[in-house]
Amino acid sequence: MVFASLEHILTHISFSVVSILISIHLITLLFVKEIIGLSDSSKKGMIITFFCITGLLVTRWVFSGHLPFSDLYESLIFLSWTFSIFYMVPYFKKSKNYYLNTIITPSVIFTQGFATSGLLTKMHESLILVPALQSHWLMMHVSMMILGYATLLCGSLLSVAILVITFQELIQIIGKSKNFYFLNESFSFAEIKYMNMTDKNNVLQKTSFLSYRNYYRSQFLQQLDRWGYRTISLGFIFLTIGIISGAVWANEAWGSYWNWDPKETWAFITWTIFAIYLHTRKNKKLEDLNSSIVASIGFLIIWVCYLGINLLGIGLHSYGSFTPN
Amino acid sequence: MKALSLSAINSSNPCLPKTHLLKVPIFHPFFKFKPFSYSHSALHGHGAKRAHTFPFTISCKLESSQDKKNKGKSVSQKIGGLSGVANMLRRKTLQILSNLLLAIGEMFAVASLMALVLALLGASLMACTYTTQLPLIKVSRRWSFLHSAEAIRKQEFSESLPRPSIQDVSTILMGAGYEVFLKGPSLYAFQGLAGRLAPVGVHIALLLIMAGGTLSACGSFRGSVTVPQGLNFVVYDVLAPSGFLSSPTDAFNTEIHVNKFYMDYYESGEVSQFHTDLSLRNMDGKETDWSISALQILKDNEGPYNLAMAPLQINGDKQLFGTYLPAGDINSPDVKGISMLARDLQSIVLYDKEGKFAGVTWPNSKLPINIDGSEIVIVDAIGSSGLDLKTDPGVPVVYAGFGALMITTCISYLSHSQIWALQDGTAVFIGVKTNRAKMEFPEEMNRLLDKVPEIVESSLPKQADSISG
């Protein structure tokens, strides 16, 4: 009972702090102002959230006697903890990474909110590990898979942001081109800019036609794209190690390293989707927009692989299913 | 005793008929076999949730039946001495026919679907390596000096330094870990070439995994058997080939003896883990599941008797086994007796003739339970261990592919960076290019080039820094 109360306290503290952080991030985004006080409060709040989730996991580990990976509830709490780690790493490096921060904080709140919702109430009790799960491969396989999922989800969200901004930009271009025919003075003014920009920078020849705002937008898109590429590359490594350690464990526990279980099949599909993404990055013609579309598809595939299969509760990986045995 | 021979795959009766529990069991004393002189190896297996049709024994002879996944094949067990030569010849003939039928079915399955998909993936991997990766490697390995400032400015990032010496630039880059080549006024440096080569390794690793998977599908043996504690079986009778390349070895003649089967429990009484102690030679086995084979009891200090236990169907993953000891006149139409239920090996629940609860006892307990005027003592609960046997020649190849894939995927994260420099009069033009970390690299280059010393001569005018790109 003491552990259950401690879990409740830690869960509510981290949930409340993350809710406050959501409000802070929305304020900074809407008002487009770099308020230093709010930024510091946001960072301190995220640190509090990180340590609360860490305390929650350690408490559950001590209480149950095994790593907190035995069911979906503990797995989701660990996933939100992994998202928090991605917030802490750039914080200690003191590198400005506002894009990832804006994406990570909602990810923590959605993951933990879903875990603590009423849908998974039956899973809150800590279970005894079934004999098949008692292996030293549990730490390797499950932690690498969840690290991979969290990293790939962050990278995919960056690509989704690229798509949103690009389509928004296309709408604006169409709107302004209609006004363009009716204003001759704007034409001459834009032409002067066009001639000035040609000498300095050929890369921005297309976007500089409209205004200086598009220069910063293009820089913003480039940074989102490169951060997404690096994040997905890192997540792809984690996912590969997770799938391979799972295959070795399956060969030891179930007699074959690949059983074409639904969970295994969807993990392989996820791996293939992000392999396609990495290959589209190699082709210059497909680099900007098509790779973001592939990463957005990968975002949906991860949730199918992580949650969708558990809804069915079939196959050899039925430990994390919604229906208790 | 007569050993049951191996039946064909398409036998008309895939499952043996189960003996009716109400028949009078023949009570034979339990014979304990001497352990073999092979080296003991305790195998601590890990159970998985699998459905099994569990066997039961009436006497010392054991009959078992497998579910449909094993194509309804019945497995014979040898107890005591060797089987006859006629039985051996008949078994080998049926084995050859089984291999032939399995090979035809397996070949059809592989050729129809899996081989096609694997061939497509392998061709795609090799095409990607040939058309994209190898040309990139050739370009990366060429020490291409650039001889004009215009060509240097066309790189991803370019910078010009006023009045440095190109030897100083070379020294700074070597200190930062670059491989530097200097030729007159031209300089070329690179770092992290492995990051360019590793994607080829990723594709080779994937080809290894697929080759190993194909080898596993065509050349392995698999089999399942449930053996009561104290009995043994021959490996040859259990394993079945899975492909046309499967060839048995001398190790298949090994006899495996189940010395002891026991379970660990949590404090709450749930099963923690189960273990099987085997005596075997040159064979690797794995435990899959367990059941209870027989109860050894004393009745009014007579016996001991072996009562066969049968699995009962209940919901969920829990297992329940039961047996029945008739009492009174066995020829009357209304036969009654004592029922015994067990969930695991540590507690037995007993019921009397009227079906009322009579008591709980455990094996090795010396205290008798008085039921309907009879004293019942549970001497032992004999467990059966479910074993999976497998030989797979593809596993070393697949594991090599796994290791190579993990290593090359991590190496692919490294950046391959290239730097060109040209001394043009008193200025040095520098162009840089990288394939991965395109955002951090300009800052790194700026920090490096800030260390380059500047030759100060009062007679020459200073030139301003210009950064473009």
XYZ file of N, CA, C and O in Angstrom, chain B residues 20-186:
668
model
N -9.991 -45.033 -21.633
C -11.093 -44.593 -20.786
C -10.655 -44.662 -19.336
O -10.131 -45.671 -18.870
N -10.867 -43.575 -18.618
C -10.371 -43.511 -17.260
C -11.140 -44.415 -16.313
O -10.660 -44.737 -15.230
N -12.346 -44.797 -16.698
C -13.130 -45.606 -15.780
C -12.724 -47.067 -15.801
O -13.182 -47.845 -14.977
N -11.893 -47.454 -16.752
C -11.458 -48.843 -16.777
C -10.537 -49.105 -15.601
O -9.908 -48.210 -15.063
N -10.456 -50.366 -15.251
C -9.639 -50.732 -14.102
C -8.177 -50.626 -14.494
O -7.742 -51.270 -15.440
N -7.395 -49.797 -13.801
C -5.972 -49.726 -14.133
C -5.226 -50.925 -13.583
O -5.576 -51.489 -12.548
N -4.209 -51.306 -14.321
C -3.344 -52.391 -13.880
C -2.253 -51.764 -13.037
O -1.512 -50.909 -13.497
N -2.172 -52.191 -11.802
C -1.207 -51.593 -10.897
C 0.083 -52.390 -10.949
O 0.165 -53.504 -10.456
N 1.065 -51.774 -11.583
C 2.382 -52.364 -11.604
C 3.299 -51.535 -10.735
O 3.173 -50.322 -10.690
N 4.250 -52.156 -10.089
C 5.201 -51.345 -9.323
C 6.066 -50.527 -10.263
O 6.364 -50.928 -11.383
N 6.448 -49.385 -9.770
C 7.203 -48.444 -10.593
C 8.650 -48.879 -10.630
O 9.277 -49.075 -9.598
N 9.201 -48.997 -11.854
C 10.602 -49.358 -12.018
C 11.416 -48.099 -12.253
O 11.104 -47.306 -13.123
N 12.473 -47.936 -11.486
C 13.361 -46.798 -11.694
C 14.553 -47.256 -12.517
O 15.225 -48.222 -12.177
N 14.799 -46.534 -13.602
C 15.901 -46.890 -14.472
C 17.192 -46.307 -13.938
O 17.217 -45.220 -13.383
N 18.260 -47.052 -14.166
C 19.558 -46.528 -13.776
C 19.965 -45.427 -14.746
O 19.757 -45.551 -15.945
N 20.556 -44.352 -14.241
C 21.008 -43.302 -15.156
C 22.169 -43.795 -16.004
O 22.973 -44.622 -15.584
N 22.240 -43.241 -17.208
C 23.307 -43.622 -18.111
C 24.622 -43.059 -17.627
O 24.673 -42.158 -16.803
N 25.698 -43.578 -18.204
C 27.025 -43.118 -17.806
C 27.462 -41.915 -18.617
O 28.632 -41.596 -18.659
N 26.512 -41.236 -19.292
C 26.884 -40.034 -20.020
C 27.100 -38.895 -19.048
O 26.745 -38.968 -17.875
N 27.652 -37.823 -19.551
C 27.864 -36.659 -18.697
C 26.528 -35.974 -18.469
O 25.737 -35.794 -19.379
N 26.306 -35.592 -17.230
C 25.056 -34.931 -16.873
C 25.112 -33.474 -17.286
O 26.122 -32.802 -17.130
N 24.021 -32.993 -17.806
C 23.917 -31.566 -18.095
C 22.515 -31.134 -17.728
O 21.536 -31.622 -18.273
N 22.434 -30.239 -16.782
C 21.137 -29.741 -16.346
C 20.678 -28.661 -17.301
O 21.384 -27.698 -17.559
N 19.512 -28.842 -17.834
C 18.977 -27.888 -18.797
C 17.863 -27.105 -18.124
O 16.828 -27.663 -17.772
N 18.064 -25.819 -17.950
C 17.039 -24.966 -17.373
C 16.310 -24.293 -18.521
O 16.785 -23.335 -19.102
N 15.168 -24.819 -18.841
C 14.466 -24.305 -20.003
C 13.534 -23.172 -19.639
O 13.311 -22.854 -18.480
N 12.999 -22.558 -20.650
C 12.032 -21.475 -20.494
C 10.749 -21.897 -21.189
O 10.754 -22.259 -22.355
N 9.682 -21.836 -20.458
C 8.425 -22.285 -21.025
C 7.786 -21.210 -21.873
O 8.021 -20.031 -21.714
N 6.973 -21.614 -22.800
C 6.223 -20.698 -23.639
C 4.778 -21.153 -23.638
O 4.474 -22.310 -23.347
N 3.903 -20.223 -23.982
C 2.486 -20.550 -23.983
C 2.158 -21.319 -25.247
O 1.939 -20.754 -26.300
N 2.128 -22.621 -25.131
C 1.806 -23.437 -26.297
C 0.813 -24.499 -25.885
O 0.860 -25.029 -24.779
N -0.077 -24.809 -26.799
C -1.072 -25.835 -26.542
C -0.458 -27.193 -26.817
O 0.189 -27.403 -27.830
N -0.667 -28.112 -25.907
C -0.141 -29.453 -26.055
C -1.237 -30.447 -25.729
O -2.090 -30.194 -24.886
N -1.195 -31.577 -26.407
C -2.021 -32.710 -26.017
C -1.164 -33.581 -25.127
O -0.186 -34.176 -25.581
N -1.506 -33.639 -23.857
C -0.612 -34.277 -22.902
C -0.884 -35.772 -22.843
O -2.011 -36.224 -22.972
N 0.158 -36.559 -22.652
C -0.020 -38.009 -22.590
C -0.376 -38.441 -21.175
O -0.307 -37.666 -20.230
N -0.782 -39.667 -21.070
C -1.008 -40.254 -19.758
C -0.616 -41.712 -19.853
O -0.563 -42.287 -20.938
N -0.307 -42.316 -18.729
C 0.130 -43.703 -18.724
C -0.786 -44.523 -17.840
O -1.266 -44.054 -16.809
N -1.050 -45.732 -18.270
C -1.757 -46.679 -17.433
C -0.749 -47.595 -16.761
O -0.835 -47.885 -15.577
N 0.211 -48.081 -17.513
C 1.254 -48.929 -16.936
C 2.582 -48.293 -17.295
O 2.649 -47.102 -17.546
N 3.629 -49.108 -17.304
C 4.931 -48.539 -17.624
C 5.048 -48.167 -19.088
O 5.939 -47.433 -19.466
N 4.168 -48.681 -19.924
C 4.240 -48.333 -21.335
C 3.586 -46.977 -21.556
O 2.505 -46.705 -21.061
N 4.251 -46.130 -22.324
C 3.764 -44.767 -22.532
C 3.336 -44.615 -23.978
O 4.059 -44.987 -24.885
N 2.163 -44.042 -24.176
C 1.714 -43.692 -25.511
C 1.383 -42.213 -25.525
O 0.782 -41.703 -24.593
N 1.756 -41.553 -26.591
C 1.496 -40.123 -26.665
C 1.042 -39.779 -28.069
O 1.303 -40.506 -29.022
N 0.362 -38.671 -28.175
C -0.085 -38.195 -29.474
C 0.181 -36.703 -29.559
O 0.058 -35.981 -28.580
N 0.530 -36.242 -30.743
C 0.840 -34.844 -30.963
C -0.337 -34.164 -31.636
O -1.209 -34.813 -32.199
N -0.326 -32.871 -31.592
C -1.415 -32.139 -32.218
C -1.171 -32.010 -33.719
O -0.233 -32.564 -34.260
N -2.025 -31.266 -34.385
C -1.985 -31.236 -35.839
C -0.725 -30.589 -36.372
O -0.362 -30.810 -37.521
N -0.092 -29.744 -35.574
C 1.111 -29.095 -36.078
C 2.195 -30.094 -36.408
O 3.044 -29.848 -37.245
N 2.174 -31.243 -35.731
C 3.129 -32.297 -36.033
C 2.559 -33.316 -36.995
O 3.031 -34.446 -37.050
N 1.515 -32.922 -37.735
C 0.948 -33.749 -38.795
C 0.454 -35.085 -38.283
O 0.499 -36.087 -38.989
N -0.006 -35.126 -37.047
C -0.647 -36.315 -36.525
C 0.244 -37.521 -36.424
O -0.226 -38.654 -36.435
N 1.526 -37.289 -36.305
C 2.447 -38.419 -36.240
C 2.538 -38.892 -34.805
O 2.656 -38.103 -33.883
N 2.500 -40.199 -34.616
C 2.644 -40.729 -33.272
C 4.090 -41.121 -33.056
O 4.784 -41.563 -33.962
N 4.526 -40.935 -31.832
C 5.916 -41.151 -31.480
C 5.990 -42.353 -30.569
O 5.183 -42.502 -29.653
N 6.935 -43.218 -30.833
C 7.076 -44.399 -30.001
C 8.181 -44.178 -28.992
O 9.136 -43.455 -29.234
N 8.031 -44.821 -27.843
C 9.013 -44.710 -26.783
C 9.570 -46.094 -26.506
O 8.838 -47.077 -26.504
N 10.849 -46.131 -26.277
C 11.472 -47.412 -25.948
C 11.702 -47.470 -24.454
O 12.224 -46.547 -23.855
N 11.301 -48.575 -23.861
C 11.490 -48.770 -22.437
C 12.300 -50.034 -22.265
O 11.938 -51.086 -22.786
N 13.397 -49.908 -21.568
C 14.209 -51.091 -21.340
C 15.104 -51.386 -22.517
O 15.876 -50.537 -22.938
N 14.985 -52.578 -23.074
C 15.940 -53.031 -24.065
C 15.705 -52.453 -25.434
O 14.857 -51.603 -25.659
N 16.475 -52.947 -26.380
C 16.384 -52.455 -27.742
C 15.165 -53.031 -28.423
O 14.660 -54.093 -28.072
N 14.705 -52.321 -29.446
C 13.594 -52.846 -30.220
C 14.126 -53.815 -31.258
O 15.317 -53.865 -31.549
N 13.210 -54.583 -31.849
C 13.626 -55.607 -32.784
C 14.129 -55.041 -34.088
O 13.914 -53.882 -34.419
N 14.807 -55.906 -34.826
C 15.344 -55.482 -36.109
C 14.213 -55.195 -37.081
O 14.270 -54.258 -37.878
N 13.144 -56.011 -37.013
C 12.028 -55.775 -37.927
C 11.405 -54.408 -37.692
O 11.086 -53.680 -38.632
N 11.226 -54.061 -36.411
C 10.673 -52.739 -36.130
C 11.585 -51.638 -36.636
O 11.131 -50.612 -37.132
N 12.910 -51.853 -36.500
C 13.843 -50.819 -36.946
C 13.756 -50.630 -38.450
O 13.737 -49.509 -38.961
N 13.696 -51.750 -39.191
C 13.607 -51.629 -40.643
C 12.312 -50.952 -41.050
O 12.279 -50.093 -41.930
N 11.220 -51.332 -40.389
C 9.939 -50.726 -40.739
C 9.959 -49.223 -40.449
O 9.469 -48.408 -41.229
N 10.575 -48.860 -39.320
C 10.621 -47.435 -38.964
C 11.450 -46.665 -39.972
O 11.097 -45.554 -40.378
N 12.565 -47.250 -40.420
C 13.407 -46.524 -41.370
C 12.699 -46.363 -42.707
O 12.820 -45.331 -43.369
N 11.966 -47.407 -43.122
C 11.229 -47.281 -44.382
C 10.204 -46.167 -44.296
O 10.093 -45.326 -45.197
N 9.459 -46.146 -43.184
C 8.474 -45.079 -43.028
C 9.150 -43.723 -42.925
O 8.621 -42.714 -43.386
N 10.342 -43.704 -42.316
C 11.059 -42.435 -42.209
C 11.428 -41.907 -43.586
O 11.305 -40.717 -43.862
N 11.872 -42.807 -44.472
C 12.254 -42.362 -45.812
C 11.043 -41.824 -46.550
O 11.088 -40.779 -47.201
N 9.909 -42.549 -46.438
C 8.698 -42.062 -47.096
C 8.271 -40.718 -46.525
O 7.852 -39.817 -47.258
N 8.391 -40.572 -45.207
C 8.020 -39.290 -44.605
C 8.924 -38.177 -45.107
O 8.466 -37.077 -45.409
N 10.219 -38.468 -45.199
C 11.133 -37.445 -45.709
C 10.755 -37.024 -47.115
O 10.779 -35.848 -47.465
N 10.378 -38.025 -47.939
C 10.046 -37.710 -49.322
C 8.816 -36.811 -49.396
O 8.814 -35.790 -50.090
N 7.774 -37.186 -48.635
C 6.554 -36.381 -48.666
C 6.804 -34.987 -48.114
O 6.326 -33.994 -48.655
N 7.571 -34.913 -47.027
C 7.863 -33.597 -46.454
C 8.673 -32.751 -47.419
O 8.457 -31.549 -47.552
N 9.629 -33.377 -48.105
C 10.468 -32.607 -49.025
C 9.632 -32.034 -50.157
O 9.813 -30.888 -50.560
N 8.683 -32.839 -50.668
C 7.858 -32.339 -51.771
C 7.014 -31.164 -51.297
O 6.959 -30.108 -51.940
N 6.376 -31.322 -50.136
C 5.558 -30.231 -49.633
C 6.368 -28.991 -49.332
O 5.976 -27.870 -49.662
N 7.535 -29.215 -48.721
C 8.362 -28.066 -48.372
C 8.887 -27.366 -49.618
O 8.967 -26.149 -49.684
N 9.258 -28.172 -50.614
C 9.776 -27.553 -51.828
C 8.700 -26.710 -52.502
O 8.962 -25.615 -53.002
N 7.484 -27.228 -52.512
C 6.401 -26.465 -53.121
C 6.188 -25.160 -52.374
O 6.057 -24.098 -52.970
N 6.157 -25.226 -51.038
C 5.911 -24.019 -50.254
C 7.019 -22.999 -50.462
O 6.765 -21.810 -50.646
N 8.259 -23.464 -50.447
C 9.362 -22.522 -50.592
C 9.346 -21.901 -51.974
O 9.494 -20.693 -52.145
N 9.144 -22.756 -52.996
C 9.228 -22.225 -54.355
C 8.085 -21.270 -54.645
O 8.252 -20.325 -55.413
N 6.916 -21.511 -54.039
C 5.765 -20.710 -54.436
C 5.841 -19.294 -53.892
O 5.628 -18.333 -54.612
N 6.144 -19.136 -52.618
C 5.999 -17.809 -52.023
C 7.298 -17.279 -51.433
O 7.772 -16.214 -51.819
N 7.897 -18.023 -50.513
C 8.995 -17.441 -49.757
C 10.214 -17.223 -50.632
O 10.881 -16.193 -50.539
N 10.515 -18.193 -51.501
C 11.691 -18.034 -52.350
C 11.535 -16.836 -53.269
O 12.505 -16.125 -53.548
N 10.310 -16.593 -53.730
C 10.095 -15.454 -54.625
C 10.365 -14.142 -53.901
O 11.076 -13.267 -54.407
N 9.827 -14.008 -52.687
C 10.025 -12.767 -51.939
C 11.493 -12.594 -51.571
O 12.056 -11.498 -51.685
N 12.125 -13.676 -51.149
C 13.540 -13.575 -50.793
C 14.390 -13.218 -52.004
O 15.322 -12.409 -51.908
N 14.064 -13.809 -53.156
C 14.843 -13.493 -54.355
C 14.677 -12.025 -54.736
O 15.643 -11.351 -55.108
N 13.446 -11.522 -54.618
C 13.217 -10.108 -54.936
C 14.010 -9.200 -54.006
O 14.654 -8.236 -54.440
N 13.982 -9.512 -52.706
C 14.698 -8.659 -51.756
C 16.201 -8.741 -51.978
O 16.905 -7.726 -51.942
N 16.706 -9.954 -52.225
C 18.132 -10.082 -52.478
C 18.553 -9.336 -53.735
O 19.589 -8.657 -53.768
N 17.735 -9.449 -54.791
C 18.069 -8.733 -56.024
C 18.038 -7.228 -55.799
O 18.880 -6.488 -56.320
N 17.059 -6.768 -55.003
C 16.986 -5.334 -54.728
C 18.211 -4.855 -53.963
O 18.766 -3.787 -54.258
N 18.647 -5.654 -52.985
C 19.818 -5.256 -52.213
C 21.062 -5.204 -53.082
O 21.859 -4.259 -53.015
N 21.229 -6.212 -53.926
C 22.437 -6.234 -54.755
C 22.389 -5.120 -55.792
O 23.410 -4.510 -56.112
N 21.182 -4.828 -56.313
C 21.086 -3.739 -57.286
C 21.425 -2.409 -56.639
O 22.109 -1.568 -57.228
N 20.940 -2.207 -55.401
C 21.240 -0.946 -54.715
C 22.737 -0.819 -54.473
O 23.316 0.256 -54.636
N 23.370 -1.931 -54.078
C 24.803 -1.866 -53.849
C 25.548 -1.564 -55.139
O 26.465 -0.744 -55.182
N 25.133 -2.199 -56.233
C 25.881 -2.064 -57.476
C 25.684 -0.696 -58.096
O 26.630 -0.078 -58.575
N 24.443 -0.193 -58.070
C 24.167 1.042 -58.809
C 24.464 2.287 -57.998
O 24.828 3.307 -58.564
N 24.309 2.227 -56.678
C 24.426 3.452 -55.888
C 25.631 3.443 -54.982
O 26.392 4.404 -54.941
N 25.826 2.352 -54.238
C 26.840 2.400 -53.184
C 28.245 2.294 -53.737
O 29.132 3.030 -53.317
N 28.470 1.388 -54.688
C 29.832 1.229 -55.198
C 30.312 2.476 -55.932
O 31.456 2.881 -55.739
N 29.488 3.113 -56.783
C 29.973 4.382 -57.361
C 30.296 5.425 -56.308
O 31.273 6.174 -56.447
N 29.505 5.489 -55.235
C 29.821 6.454 -54.182
C 31.158 6.138 -53.533
O 31.917 7.035 -53.174
N 31.451 4.849 -53.374
C 32.726 4.481 -52.755
C 33.877 4.879 -53.659
O 34.902 5.392 -53.213
N 33.706 4.645 -54.966
C 34.794 4.999 -55.883
C 35.053 6.493 -55.839
O 36.191 6.942 -55.849
N 33.965 7.280 -55.793
C 34.157 8.724 -55.722
C 34.809 9.101 -54.406
O 35.677 9.980 -54.345
N 34.421 8.416 -53.314
C 34.958 8.799 -52.012
C 36.432 8.474 -51.897
O 37.171 9.178 -51.210
N 36.856 7.382 -52.533
C 38.236 6.975 -52.355
C 39.199 7.761 -53.233
O 40.411 7.699 -53.014
N 38.686 8.441 -54.219
C 39.579 9.168 -55.112
C 40.088 10.425 -54.410
O 39.317 11.200 -53.856
N 41.405 10.590 -54.446
C 41.985 11.791 -53.860
C 41.930 12.880 -54.904
O 42.874 13.145 -55.629
N 40.783 13.514 -54.971
C 40.575 14.479 -56.032
C 40.942 15.850 -55.513
O 40.236 16.424 -54.694
N 42.081 16.373 -55.998
C 42.459 17.733 -55.668
C 41.688 18.691 -56.563
O 41.461 18.415 -57.729
N 41.286 19.797 -55.987
C 40.631 20.843 -56.760
C 41.644 21.945 -57.020
O 42.375 22.360 -56.123
N 41.679 22.417 -58.264
C 42.733 23.340 -58.669
C 42.224 24.735 -58.963
O 42.980 25.559 -59.479
N 40.965 25.014 -58.672
C 40.479 26.358 -58.954
C 39.618 26.811 -57.793
O 38.943 26.007 -57.149
N 39.658 28.110 -57.539
C 38.860 28.646 -56.442
C 37.374 28.508 -56.710
O 36.579 28.353 -55.785
N 36.985 28.567 -57.978
C 35.566 28.430 -58.298
C 35.039 27.056 -57.908
O 33.942 26.922 -57.378
N 35.850 26.019 -58.197
C 35.398 24.670 -57.849
C 35.264 24.515 -56.340
O 34.368 23.827 -55.846
N 36.153 25.173 -55.587
C 36.074 25.065 -54.129
C 34.831 25.767 -53.614
O 34.165 25.304 -52.694
N 34.495 26.899 -54.230
C 33.316 27.634 -53.753
C 32.027 26.876 -54.002
O 31.013 27.159 -53.370
N 32.050 25.917 -54.928
C 30.820 25.192 -55.231
C 30.518 24.087 -54.226
O 29.498 23.420 -54.347
N 31.388 23.871 -53.259
C 31.113 22.846 -52.267
C 29.992 23.298 -51.353
O 29.500 24.423 -51.444
N 29.572 22.400 -50.444
C 28.438 22.723 -49.573
C 28.723 23.939 -48.715
O 27.880 24.808 -48.530
N 29.931 23.993 -48.149
C 30.324 25.157 -47.352
C 31.702 25.575 -47.825
O 32.557 24.729 -48.072
N 31.917 26.850 -47.942
C 33.226 27.324 -48.379
C 33.598 28.553 -47.575
O 32.739 29.269 -47.051
N 34.904 28.769 -47.473
C 35.414 29.873 -46.685
C 36.777 30.248 -47.255
O 37.458 29.407 -47.844
N 37.162 31.493 -47.084
C 38.492 31.912 -47.516
C 39.188 32.566 -46.332
O 38.582 33.295 -45.562
N 40.471 32.249 -46.196
C 41.262 32.771 -45.095
C 42.292 33.745 -45.647
O 42.922 33.463 -46.669
N 42.503 34.883 -44.958
C 43.516 35.833 -45.446
C 44.894 35.461 -44.920
O 45.079 35.252 -43.729
N 45.826 35.343 -45.832
C 47.258 35.200 -45.567
C 47.588 34.090 -44.576
O 48.339 34.280 -43.640
N 47.052 32.874 -44.741
C 47.612 31.786 -43.953
C 48.581 30.990 -44.817
O 48.691 31.208 -46.020
N 49.275 30.082 -44.175
C 50.091 29.136 -44.916
C 49.323 27.825 -45.030
O 48.694 27.390 -44.065
N 49.372 27.223 -46.202
C 48.606 25.995 -46.375
C 49.210 24.863 -45.558
O 48.525 23.900 -45.211
N 50.501 24.986 -45.198
C 51.076 23.988 -44.297
C 50.448 24.076 -42.915
O 50.255 23.064 -42.249
N 50.118 25.298 -42.480
C 49.472 25.435 -41.177
C 48.068 24.829 -41.196
O 47.645 24.187 -40.236
N 47.357 25.052 -42.311
C 46.037 24.429 -42.435
C 46.170 22.914 -42.363
O 45.391 22.221 -41.699
N 47.187 22.389 -43.033
C 47.398 20.944 -43.020
C 47.681 20.437 -41.613
O 47.157 19.407 -41.185
N 48.496 21.183 -40.848
C 48.817 20.752 -39.489
C 47.585 20.768 -38.602
O 47.359 19.843 -37.810
N 46.775 21.815 -38.738
C 45.559 21.900 -37.913
C 44.618 20.741 -38.207
O 44.054 20.122 -37.303
N 44.471 20.417 -39.489
C 43.548 19.336 -39.836
C 44.069 17.987 -39.370
O 43.301 17.136 -38.916
N 45.379 17.773 -39.473
C 45.927 16.508 -38.970
C 45.722 16.397 -37.473
O 45.428 15.317 -36.950
N 45.860 17.523 -36.758
C 45.607 17.481 -35.331
C 44.169 17.154 -34.992
O 43.886 16.580 -33.944
N 43.245 17.502 -35.884
C 41.833 17.210 -35.634
C 41.440 15.811 -36.058
O 40.269 15.457 -35.963
N 42.385 15.009 -36.556
C 42.072 13.629 -36.873
C 41.777 13.361 -38.322
O 41.275 12.298 -38.653
N 42.069 14.304 -39.207
C 41.814 14.083 -40.622
C 43.023 13.434 -41.280
O 44.160 13.621 -40.852
N 42.756 12.664 -42.333
C 43.818 12.191 -43.206
C 44.060 13.283 -44.238
O 43.158 13.642 -44.998
N 45.273 13.800 -44.265
C 45.568 14.981 -45.066
C 46.554 14.613 -46.162
O 47.525 13.896 -45.915
N 46.275 15.074 -47.384
C 47.178 14.896 -48.516
C 47.462 16.272 -49.094
O 46.534 17.037 -49.384
N 48.755 16.582 -49.237
C 49.184 17.904 -49.672
C 49.989 17.741 -50.954
O 50.879 16.896 -51.035
N 49.634 18.539 -51.959
C 50.308 18.433 -53.248
C 50.435 19.847 -53.789
O 49.489 20.386 -54.373
N 51.618 20.434 -53.577
C 51.809 21.793 -54.030
C 50.854 22.735 -53.332
O 50.736 22.717 -52.107
N 50.143 23.576 -54.091
C 49.198 24.493 -53.443
C 47.856 23.848 -53.099
O 47.012 24.503 -52.504
N 47.671 22.569 -53.463
C 46.375 21.915 -53.246
C 46.437 21.002 -52.033
O 47.467 20.396 -51.743
